[in-house]
PDB file of C-alpha atoms in Angstrom:
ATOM      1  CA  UNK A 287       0.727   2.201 -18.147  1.00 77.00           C
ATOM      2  CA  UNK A 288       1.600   4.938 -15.672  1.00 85.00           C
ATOM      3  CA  UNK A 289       3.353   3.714 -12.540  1.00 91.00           C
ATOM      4  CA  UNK A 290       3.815   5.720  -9.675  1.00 94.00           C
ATOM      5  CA  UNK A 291       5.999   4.837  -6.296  1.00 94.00           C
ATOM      6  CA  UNK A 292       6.587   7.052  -3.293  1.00 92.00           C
ATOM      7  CA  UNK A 293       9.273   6.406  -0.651  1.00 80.00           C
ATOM      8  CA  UNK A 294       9.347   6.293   2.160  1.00 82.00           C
ATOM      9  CA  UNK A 295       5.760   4.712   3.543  1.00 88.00           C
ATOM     10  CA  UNK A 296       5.601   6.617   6.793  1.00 94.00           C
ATOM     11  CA  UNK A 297       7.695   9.921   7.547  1.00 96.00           C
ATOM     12  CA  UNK A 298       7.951  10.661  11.464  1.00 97.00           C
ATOM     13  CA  UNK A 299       9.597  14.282  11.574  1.00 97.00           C
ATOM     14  CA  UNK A 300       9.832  16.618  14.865  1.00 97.00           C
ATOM     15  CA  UNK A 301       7.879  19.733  15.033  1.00 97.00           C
ATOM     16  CA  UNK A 302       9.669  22.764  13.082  1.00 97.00           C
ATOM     17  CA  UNK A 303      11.896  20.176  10.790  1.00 97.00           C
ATOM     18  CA  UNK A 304      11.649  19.991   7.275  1.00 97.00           C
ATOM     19  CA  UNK A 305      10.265  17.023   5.928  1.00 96.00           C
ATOM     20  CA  UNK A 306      10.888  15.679   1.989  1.00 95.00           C
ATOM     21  CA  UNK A 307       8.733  13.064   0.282  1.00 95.00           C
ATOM     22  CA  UNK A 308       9.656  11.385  -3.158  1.00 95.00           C
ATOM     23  CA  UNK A 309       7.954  10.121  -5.748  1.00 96.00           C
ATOM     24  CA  UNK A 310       9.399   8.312  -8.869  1.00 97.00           C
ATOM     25  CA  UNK A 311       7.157   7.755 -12.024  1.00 96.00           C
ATOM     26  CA  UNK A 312       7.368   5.540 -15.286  1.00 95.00           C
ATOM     27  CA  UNK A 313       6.087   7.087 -18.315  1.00 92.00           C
ATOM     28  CA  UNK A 314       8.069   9.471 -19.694  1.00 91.00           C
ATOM     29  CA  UNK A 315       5.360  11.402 -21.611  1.00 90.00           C
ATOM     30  CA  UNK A 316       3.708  12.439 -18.138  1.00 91.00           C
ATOM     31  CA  UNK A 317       3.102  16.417 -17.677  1.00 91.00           C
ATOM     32  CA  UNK A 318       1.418  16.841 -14.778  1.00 92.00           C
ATOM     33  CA  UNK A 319       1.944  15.891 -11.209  1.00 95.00           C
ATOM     34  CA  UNK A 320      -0.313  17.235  -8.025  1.00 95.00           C
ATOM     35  CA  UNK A 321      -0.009  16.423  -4.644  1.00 97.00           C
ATOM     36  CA  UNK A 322      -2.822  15.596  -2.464  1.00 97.00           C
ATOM     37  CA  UNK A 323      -3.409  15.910   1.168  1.00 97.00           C
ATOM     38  CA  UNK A 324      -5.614  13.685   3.468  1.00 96.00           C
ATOM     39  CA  UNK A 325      -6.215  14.054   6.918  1.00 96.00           C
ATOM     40  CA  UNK A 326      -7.781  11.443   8.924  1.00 93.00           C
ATOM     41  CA  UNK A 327     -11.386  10.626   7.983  1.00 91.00           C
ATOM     42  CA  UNK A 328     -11.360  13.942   5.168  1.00 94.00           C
ATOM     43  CA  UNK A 329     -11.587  14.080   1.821  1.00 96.00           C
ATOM     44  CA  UNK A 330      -8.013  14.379  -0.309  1.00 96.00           C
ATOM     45  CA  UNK A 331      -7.089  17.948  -1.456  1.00 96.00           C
ATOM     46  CA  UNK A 332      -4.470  19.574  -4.014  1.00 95.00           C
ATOM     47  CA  UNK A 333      -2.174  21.277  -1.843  1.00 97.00           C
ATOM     48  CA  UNK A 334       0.414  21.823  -5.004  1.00 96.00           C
ATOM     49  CA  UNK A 335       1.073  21.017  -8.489  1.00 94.00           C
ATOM     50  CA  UNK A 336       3.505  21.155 -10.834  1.00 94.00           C
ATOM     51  CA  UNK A 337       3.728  20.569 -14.740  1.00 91.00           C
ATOM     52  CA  UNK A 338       6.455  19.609 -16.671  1.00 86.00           C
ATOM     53  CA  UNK A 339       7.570  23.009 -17.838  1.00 85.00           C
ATOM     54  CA  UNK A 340       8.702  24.386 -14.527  1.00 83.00           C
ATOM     55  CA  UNK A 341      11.311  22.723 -12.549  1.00 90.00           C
ATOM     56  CA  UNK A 342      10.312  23.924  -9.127  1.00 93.00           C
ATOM     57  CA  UNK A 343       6.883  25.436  -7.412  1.00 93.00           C
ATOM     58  CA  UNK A 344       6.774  27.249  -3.997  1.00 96.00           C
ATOM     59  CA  UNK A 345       3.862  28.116  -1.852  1.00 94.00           C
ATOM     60  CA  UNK A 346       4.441  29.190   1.610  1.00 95.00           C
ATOM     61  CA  UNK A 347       6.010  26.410   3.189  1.00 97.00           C
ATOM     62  CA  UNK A 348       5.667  24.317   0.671  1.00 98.00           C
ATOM     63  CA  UNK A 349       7.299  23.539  -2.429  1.00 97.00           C
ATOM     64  CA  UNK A 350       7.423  20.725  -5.167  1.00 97.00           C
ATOM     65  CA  UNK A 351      10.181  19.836  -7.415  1.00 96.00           C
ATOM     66  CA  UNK A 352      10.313  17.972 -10.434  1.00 96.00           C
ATOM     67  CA  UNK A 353      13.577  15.887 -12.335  1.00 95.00           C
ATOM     68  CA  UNK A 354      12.379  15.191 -15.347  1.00 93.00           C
ATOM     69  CA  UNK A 355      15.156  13.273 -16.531  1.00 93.00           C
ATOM     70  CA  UNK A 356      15.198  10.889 -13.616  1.00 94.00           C
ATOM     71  CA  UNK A 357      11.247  10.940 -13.371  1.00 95.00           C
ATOM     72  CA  UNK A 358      11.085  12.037 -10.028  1.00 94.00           C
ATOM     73  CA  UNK A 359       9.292  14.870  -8.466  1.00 96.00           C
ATOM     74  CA  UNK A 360       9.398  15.534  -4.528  1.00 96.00           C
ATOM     75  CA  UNK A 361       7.676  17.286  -1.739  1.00 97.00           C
ATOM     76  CA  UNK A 362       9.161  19.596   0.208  1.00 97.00           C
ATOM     77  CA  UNK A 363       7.682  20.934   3.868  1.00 97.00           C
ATOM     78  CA  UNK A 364       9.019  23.315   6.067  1.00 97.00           C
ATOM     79  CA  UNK A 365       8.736  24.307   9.510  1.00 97.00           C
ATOM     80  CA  UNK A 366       6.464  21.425  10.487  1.00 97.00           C
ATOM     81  CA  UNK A 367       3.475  21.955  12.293  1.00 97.00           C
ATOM     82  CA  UNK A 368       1.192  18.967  14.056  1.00 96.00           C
ATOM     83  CA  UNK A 369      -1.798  19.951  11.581  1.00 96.00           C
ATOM     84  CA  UNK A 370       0.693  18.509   9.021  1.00 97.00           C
ATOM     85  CA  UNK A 371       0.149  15.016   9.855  1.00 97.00           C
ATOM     86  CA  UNK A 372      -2.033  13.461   7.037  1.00 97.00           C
ATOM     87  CA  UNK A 373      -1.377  11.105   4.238  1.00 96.00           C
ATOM     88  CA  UNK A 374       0.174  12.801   1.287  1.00 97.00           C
ATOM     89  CA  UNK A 375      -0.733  10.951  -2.214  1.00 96.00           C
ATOM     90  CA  UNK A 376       1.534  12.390  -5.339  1.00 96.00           C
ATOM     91  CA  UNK A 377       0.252  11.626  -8.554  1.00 95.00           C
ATOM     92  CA  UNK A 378       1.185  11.745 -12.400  1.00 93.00           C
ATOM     93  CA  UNK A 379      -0.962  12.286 -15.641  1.00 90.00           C
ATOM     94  CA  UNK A 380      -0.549  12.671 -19.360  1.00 85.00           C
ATOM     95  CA  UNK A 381      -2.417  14.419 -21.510  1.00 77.00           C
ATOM     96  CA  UNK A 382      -3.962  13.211 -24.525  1.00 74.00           C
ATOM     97  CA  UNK A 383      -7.162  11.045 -25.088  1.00 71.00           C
ATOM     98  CA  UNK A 384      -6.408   8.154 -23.389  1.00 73.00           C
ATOM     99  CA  UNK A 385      -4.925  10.081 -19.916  1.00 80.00           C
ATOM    100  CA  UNK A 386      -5.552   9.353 -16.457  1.00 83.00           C
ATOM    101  CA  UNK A 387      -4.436  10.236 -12.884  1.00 88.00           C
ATOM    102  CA  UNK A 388      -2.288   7.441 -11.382  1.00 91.00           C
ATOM    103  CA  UNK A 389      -1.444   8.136  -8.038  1.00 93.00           C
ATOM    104  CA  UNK A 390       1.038   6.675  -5.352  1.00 94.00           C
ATOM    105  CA  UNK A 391       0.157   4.936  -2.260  1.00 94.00           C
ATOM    106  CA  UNK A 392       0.529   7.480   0.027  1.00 94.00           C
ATOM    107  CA  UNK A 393       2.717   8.551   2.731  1.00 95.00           C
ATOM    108  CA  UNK A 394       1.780   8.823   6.336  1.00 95.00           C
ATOM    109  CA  UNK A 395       3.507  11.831   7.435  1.00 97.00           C
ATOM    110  CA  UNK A 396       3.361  12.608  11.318  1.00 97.00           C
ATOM    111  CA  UNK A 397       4.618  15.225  12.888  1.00 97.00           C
ATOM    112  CA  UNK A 398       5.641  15.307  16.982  1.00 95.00           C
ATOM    113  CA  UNK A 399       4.752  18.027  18.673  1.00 91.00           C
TER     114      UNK A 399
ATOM    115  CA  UNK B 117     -20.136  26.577  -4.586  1.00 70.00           C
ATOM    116  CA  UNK B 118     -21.176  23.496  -2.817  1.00 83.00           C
ATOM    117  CA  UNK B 119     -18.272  20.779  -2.693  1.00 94.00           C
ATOM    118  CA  UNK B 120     -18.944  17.481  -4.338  1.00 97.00           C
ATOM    119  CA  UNK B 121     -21.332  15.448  -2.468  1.00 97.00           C
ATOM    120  CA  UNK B 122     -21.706  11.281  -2.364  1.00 98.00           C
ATOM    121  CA  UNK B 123     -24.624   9.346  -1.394  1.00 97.00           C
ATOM    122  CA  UNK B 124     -24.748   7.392   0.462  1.00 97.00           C
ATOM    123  CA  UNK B 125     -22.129   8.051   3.173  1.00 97.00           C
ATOM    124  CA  UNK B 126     -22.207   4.269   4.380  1.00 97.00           C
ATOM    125  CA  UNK B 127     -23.186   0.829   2.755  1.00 97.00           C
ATOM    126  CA  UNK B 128     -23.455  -2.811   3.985  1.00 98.00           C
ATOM    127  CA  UNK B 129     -23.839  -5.736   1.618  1.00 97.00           C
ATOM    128  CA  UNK B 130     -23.303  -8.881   1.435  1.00 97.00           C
ATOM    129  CA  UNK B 131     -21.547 -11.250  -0.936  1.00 97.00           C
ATOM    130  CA  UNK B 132     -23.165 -11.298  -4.578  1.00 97.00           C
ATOM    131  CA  UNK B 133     -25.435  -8.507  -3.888  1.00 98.00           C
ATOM    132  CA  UNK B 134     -25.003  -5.218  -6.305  1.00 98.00           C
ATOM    133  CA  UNK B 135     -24.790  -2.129  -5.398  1.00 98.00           C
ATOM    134  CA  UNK B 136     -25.127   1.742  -6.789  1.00 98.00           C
ATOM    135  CA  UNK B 137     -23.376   5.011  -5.560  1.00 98.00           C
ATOM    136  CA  UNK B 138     -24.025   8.621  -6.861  1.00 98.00           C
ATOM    137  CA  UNK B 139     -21.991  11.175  -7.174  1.00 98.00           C
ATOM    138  CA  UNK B 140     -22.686  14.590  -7.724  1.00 98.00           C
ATOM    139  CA  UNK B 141     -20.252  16.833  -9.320  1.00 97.00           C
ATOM    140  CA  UNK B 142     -19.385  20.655  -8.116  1.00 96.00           C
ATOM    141  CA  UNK B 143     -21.832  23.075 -10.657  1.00 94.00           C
ATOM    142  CA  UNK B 144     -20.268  23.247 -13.695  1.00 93.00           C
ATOM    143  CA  UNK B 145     -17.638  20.751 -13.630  1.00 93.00           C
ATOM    144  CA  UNK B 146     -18.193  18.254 -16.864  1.00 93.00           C
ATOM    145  CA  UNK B 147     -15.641  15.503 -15.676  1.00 93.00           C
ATOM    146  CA  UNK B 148     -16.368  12.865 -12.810  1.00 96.00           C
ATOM    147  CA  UNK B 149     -14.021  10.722 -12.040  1.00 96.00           C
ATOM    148  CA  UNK B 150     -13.895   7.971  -9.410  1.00 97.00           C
ATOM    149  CA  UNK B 151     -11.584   5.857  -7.288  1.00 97.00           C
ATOM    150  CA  UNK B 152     -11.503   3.371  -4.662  1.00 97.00           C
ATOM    151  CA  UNK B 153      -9.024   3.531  -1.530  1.00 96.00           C
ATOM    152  CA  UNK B 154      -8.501   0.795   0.529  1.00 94.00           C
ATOM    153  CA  UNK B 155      -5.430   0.765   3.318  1.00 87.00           C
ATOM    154  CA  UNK B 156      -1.991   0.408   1.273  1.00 79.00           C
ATOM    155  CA  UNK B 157      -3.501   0.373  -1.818  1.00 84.00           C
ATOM    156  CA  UNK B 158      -3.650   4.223  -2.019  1.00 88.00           C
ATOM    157  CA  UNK B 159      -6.222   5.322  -4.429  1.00 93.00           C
ATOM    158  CA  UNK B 160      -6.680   3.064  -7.473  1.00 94.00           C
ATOM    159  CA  UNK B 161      -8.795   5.168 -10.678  1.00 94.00           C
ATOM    160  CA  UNK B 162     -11.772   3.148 -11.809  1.00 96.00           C
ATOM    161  CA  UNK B 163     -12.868   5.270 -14.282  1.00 94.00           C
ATOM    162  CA  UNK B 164     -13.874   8.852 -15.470  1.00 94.00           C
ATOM    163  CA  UNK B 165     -16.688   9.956 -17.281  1.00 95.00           C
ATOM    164  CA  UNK B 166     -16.694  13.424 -19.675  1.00 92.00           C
ATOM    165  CA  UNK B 167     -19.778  14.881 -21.175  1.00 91.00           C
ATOM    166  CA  UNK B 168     -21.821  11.683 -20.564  1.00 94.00           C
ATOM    167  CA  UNK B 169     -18.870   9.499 -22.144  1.00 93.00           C
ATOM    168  CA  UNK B 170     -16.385   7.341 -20.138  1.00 93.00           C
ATOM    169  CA  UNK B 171     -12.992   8.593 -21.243  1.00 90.00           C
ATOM    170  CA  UNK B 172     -10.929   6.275 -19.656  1.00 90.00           C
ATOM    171  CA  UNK B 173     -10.884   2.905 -17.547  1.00 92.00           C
ATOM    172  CA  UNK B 174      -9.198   1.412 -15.004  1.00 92.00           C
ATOM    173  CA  UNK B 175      -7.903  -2.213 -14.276  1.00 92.00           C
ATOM    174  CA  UNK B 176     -10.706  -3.176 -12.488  1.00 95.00           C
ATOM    175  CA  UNK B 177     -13.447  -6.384 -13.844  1.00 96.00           C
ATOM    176  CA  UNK B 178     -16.288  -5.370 -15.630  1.00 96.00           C
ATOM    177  CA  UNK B 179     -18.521  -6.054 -12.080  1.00 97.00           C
ATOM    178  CA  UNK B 180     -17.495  -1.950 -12.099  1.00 98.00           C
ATOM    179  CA  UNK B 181     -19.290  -0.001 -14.471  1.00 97.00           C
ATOM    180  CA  UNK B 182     -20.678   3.151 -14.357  1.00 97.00           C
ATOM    181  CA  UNK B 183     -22.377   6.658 -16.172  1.00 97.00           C
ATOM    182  CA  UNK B 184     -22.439   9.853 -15.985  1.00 97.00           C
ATOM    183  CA  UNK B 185     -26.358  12.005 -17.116  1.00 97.00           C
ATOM    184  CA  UNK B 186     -26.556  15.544 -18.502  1.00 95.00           C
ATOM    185  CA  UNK B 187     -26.451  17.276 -15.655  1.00 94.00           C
ATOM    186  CA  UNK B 188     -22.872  15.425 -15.043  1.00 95.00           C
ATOM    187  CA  UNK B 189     -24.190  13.298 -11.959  1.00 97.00           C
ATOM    188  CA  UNK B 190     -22.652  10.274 -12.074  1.00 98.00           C
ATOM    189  CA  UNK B 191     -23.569   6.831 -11.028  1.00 98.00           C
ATOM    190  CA  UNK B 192     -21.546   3.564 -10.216  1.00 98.00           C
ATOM    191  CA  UNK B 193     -22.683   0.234  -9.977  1.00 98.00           C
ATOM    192  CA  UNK B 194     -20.792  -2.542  -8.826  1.00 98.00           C
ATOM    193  CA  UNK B 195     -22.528  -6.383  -9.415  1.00 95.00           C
ATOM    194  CA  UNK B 196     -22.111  -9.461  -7.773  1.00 97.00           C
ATOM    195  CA  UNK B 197     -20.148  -7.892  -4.598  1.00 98.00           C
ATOM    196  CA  UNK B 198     -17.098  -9.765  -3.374  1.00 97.00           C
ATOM    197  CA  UNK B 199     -15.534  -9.472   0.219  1.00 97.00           C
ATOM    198  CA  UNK B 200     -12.352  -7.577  -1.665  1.00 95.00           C
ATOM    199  CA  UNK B 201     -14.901  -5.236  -2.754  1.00 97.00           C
ATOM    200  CA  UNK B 202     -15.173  -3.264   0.796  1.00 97.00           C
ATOM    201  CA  UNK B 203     -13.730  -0.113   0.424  1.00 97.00           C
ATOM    202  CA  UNK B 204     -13.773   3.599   0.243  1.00 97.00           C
ATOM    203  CA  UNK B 205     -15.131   4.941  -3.537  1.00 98.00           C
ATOM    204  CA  UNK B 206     -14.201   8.492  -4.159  1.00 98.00           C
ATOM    205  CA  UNK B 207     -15.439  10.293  -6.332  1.00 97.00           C
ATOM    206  CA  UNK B 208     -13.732  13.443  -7.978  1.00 96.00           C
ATOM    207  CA  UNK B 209     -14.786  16.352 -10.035  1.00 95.00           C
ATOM    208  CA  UNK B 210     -12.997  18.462 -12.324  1.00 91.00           C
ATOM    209  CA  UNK B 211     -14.002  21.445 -14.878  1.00 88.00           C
ATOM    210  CA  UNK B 212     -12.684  19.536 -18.041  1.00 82.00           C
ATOM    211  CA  UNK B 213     -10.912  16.671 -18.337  1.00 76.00           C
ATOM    212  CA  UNK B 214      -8.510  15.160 -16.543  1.00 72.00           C
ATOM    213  CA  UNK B 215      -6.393  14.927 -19.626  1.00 67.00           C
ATOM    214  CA  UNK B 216      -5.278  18.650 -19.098  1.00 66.00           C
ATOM    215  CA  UNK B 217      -3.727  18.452 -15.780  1.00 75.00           C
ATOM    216  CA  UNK B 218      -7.358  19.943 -14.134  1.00 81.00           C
ATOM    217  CA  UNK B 219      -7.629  20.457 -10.105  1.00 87.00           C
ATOM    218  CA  UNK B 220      -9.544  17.122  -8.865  1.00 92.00           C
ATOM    219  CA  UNK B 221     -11.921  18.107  -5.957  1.00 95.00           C
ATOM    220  CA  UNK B 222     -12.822  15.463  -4.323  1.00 96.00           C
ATOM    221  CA  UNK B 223     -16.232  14.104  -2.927  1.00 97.00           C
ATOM    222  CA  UNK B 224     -16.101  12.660   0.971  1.00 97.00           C
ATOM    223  CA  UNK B 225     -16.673   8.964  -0.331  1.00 97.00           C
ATOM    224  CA  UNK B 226     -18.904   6.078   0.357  1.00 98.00           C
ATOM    225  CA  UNK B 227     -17.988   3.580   3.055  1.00 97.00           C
ATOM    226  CA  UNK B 228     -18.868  -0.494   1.168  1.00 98.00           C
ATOM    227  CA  UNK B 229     -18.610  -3.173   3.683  1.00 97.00           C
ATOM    228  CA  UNK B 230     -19.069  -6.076   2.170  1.00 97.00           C
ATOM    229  CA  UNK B 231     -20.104  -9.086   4.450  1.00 97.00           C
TER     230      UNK B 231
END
């Protein structure tokens, strides 16, 4: 099945830097890969997604891009801000019958003021 | 549209008891989908019911199980509880499948502490 890593564990950045998380996945066939963002004690939410048709997705001051020949897709953050602390989860699907969401383990990302 | 809501919020159990958490979906969304987080282990899928029909499962024992009703509420039912059991279980929500590459919205969970 699906395997999905993210490196680093924990991101410490200074307010106003950029900050980059990684994710690498195994299954070749996967089309589909959201990011999610939790803050402490909250729910998860999409914050961006990309599918395997477009190479890069921008929205504000974030964007998400995706290699699918080495079957990694990253997260990209600019301009820090404290509210960005949170764990961020990246995930991969397939489609088909038999698809699922397989997410990473998250990244802590804080962010000093 | 009201968010996806769990019930309850917070559980305690102890060892070989069962328990059952609900889920109910945003209106209209036909896909429930469920996952427990526990520190480091990020969120692990269990599994996700369509139309009343589980689509897919997880790699969890068959102490997991749940269903899903016609109004697309979903249930899950863990049996004979073990201490590795305590955890956060999310529930998600999605208009279709998850097989398309849908927007998951998320529920706020359910707390199990298992003692």
């Amino acid at each position: 099945g699906e395997n999905v890593e993210q490196h680093p564990s924990t991101l410490s950045v200074q307010e106003g830097d950029s900050a980059v998380i990684k994710c690498t996945y195994s299954d070749s066939a996967s089309n589909y890969f959201p990011w999610y963002k939790q803050e402490l004690g909250k729910r998860p939410q999409l914050i961006i997604d990309i599918r395997s048709n477009v190479g890069e997705k921008k929205d504000q001051r974030i964007a998400v891009t995706l290699n699918k020949t080495a079957k990694h897709f990253s997260l990209h953050i600019t301009e820090t801000q404290p509210e960005d602390s949170a764990v961020y989860f990246c995930a991969a699907s397939t489609a088909g019958a038999n698809s699922k969401l397989t997410f990473g383990k998250g990244i802590t990302l804080s962010v000093r003021p | 549209k009201a968010g996806v809501t769990q019930t309850p919020r917070y559980l305690i159990k102890t060892r070989g008891q069962q328990v059952t958490l609900s889920c109910s979906p945003i209106s209209g969304h036909r896909s429930v989908s469920w996952y427990q987080q526990t520190p480091g282990q990020g969120l692990q899928f269990l599994f996700e019911y369509f139309s009343e029909t589980q689509r897919n499962k997880g790699n969890f024992p068959g102490r997991f199980s749940g269903r899903q009703f016609s109004n697309s509420r979903s249930e899950m039912n863990v049996s004979t509880l073990e201490l590795g059991d305590s955890a956060l279980y999310l529930c998600a929500s999605s208009l279709w499948s998850t097989s398309g590459g849908n927007e998951q919205f998320f529920g706020p969970g359910t707390r199990l502490t298992v003692l």
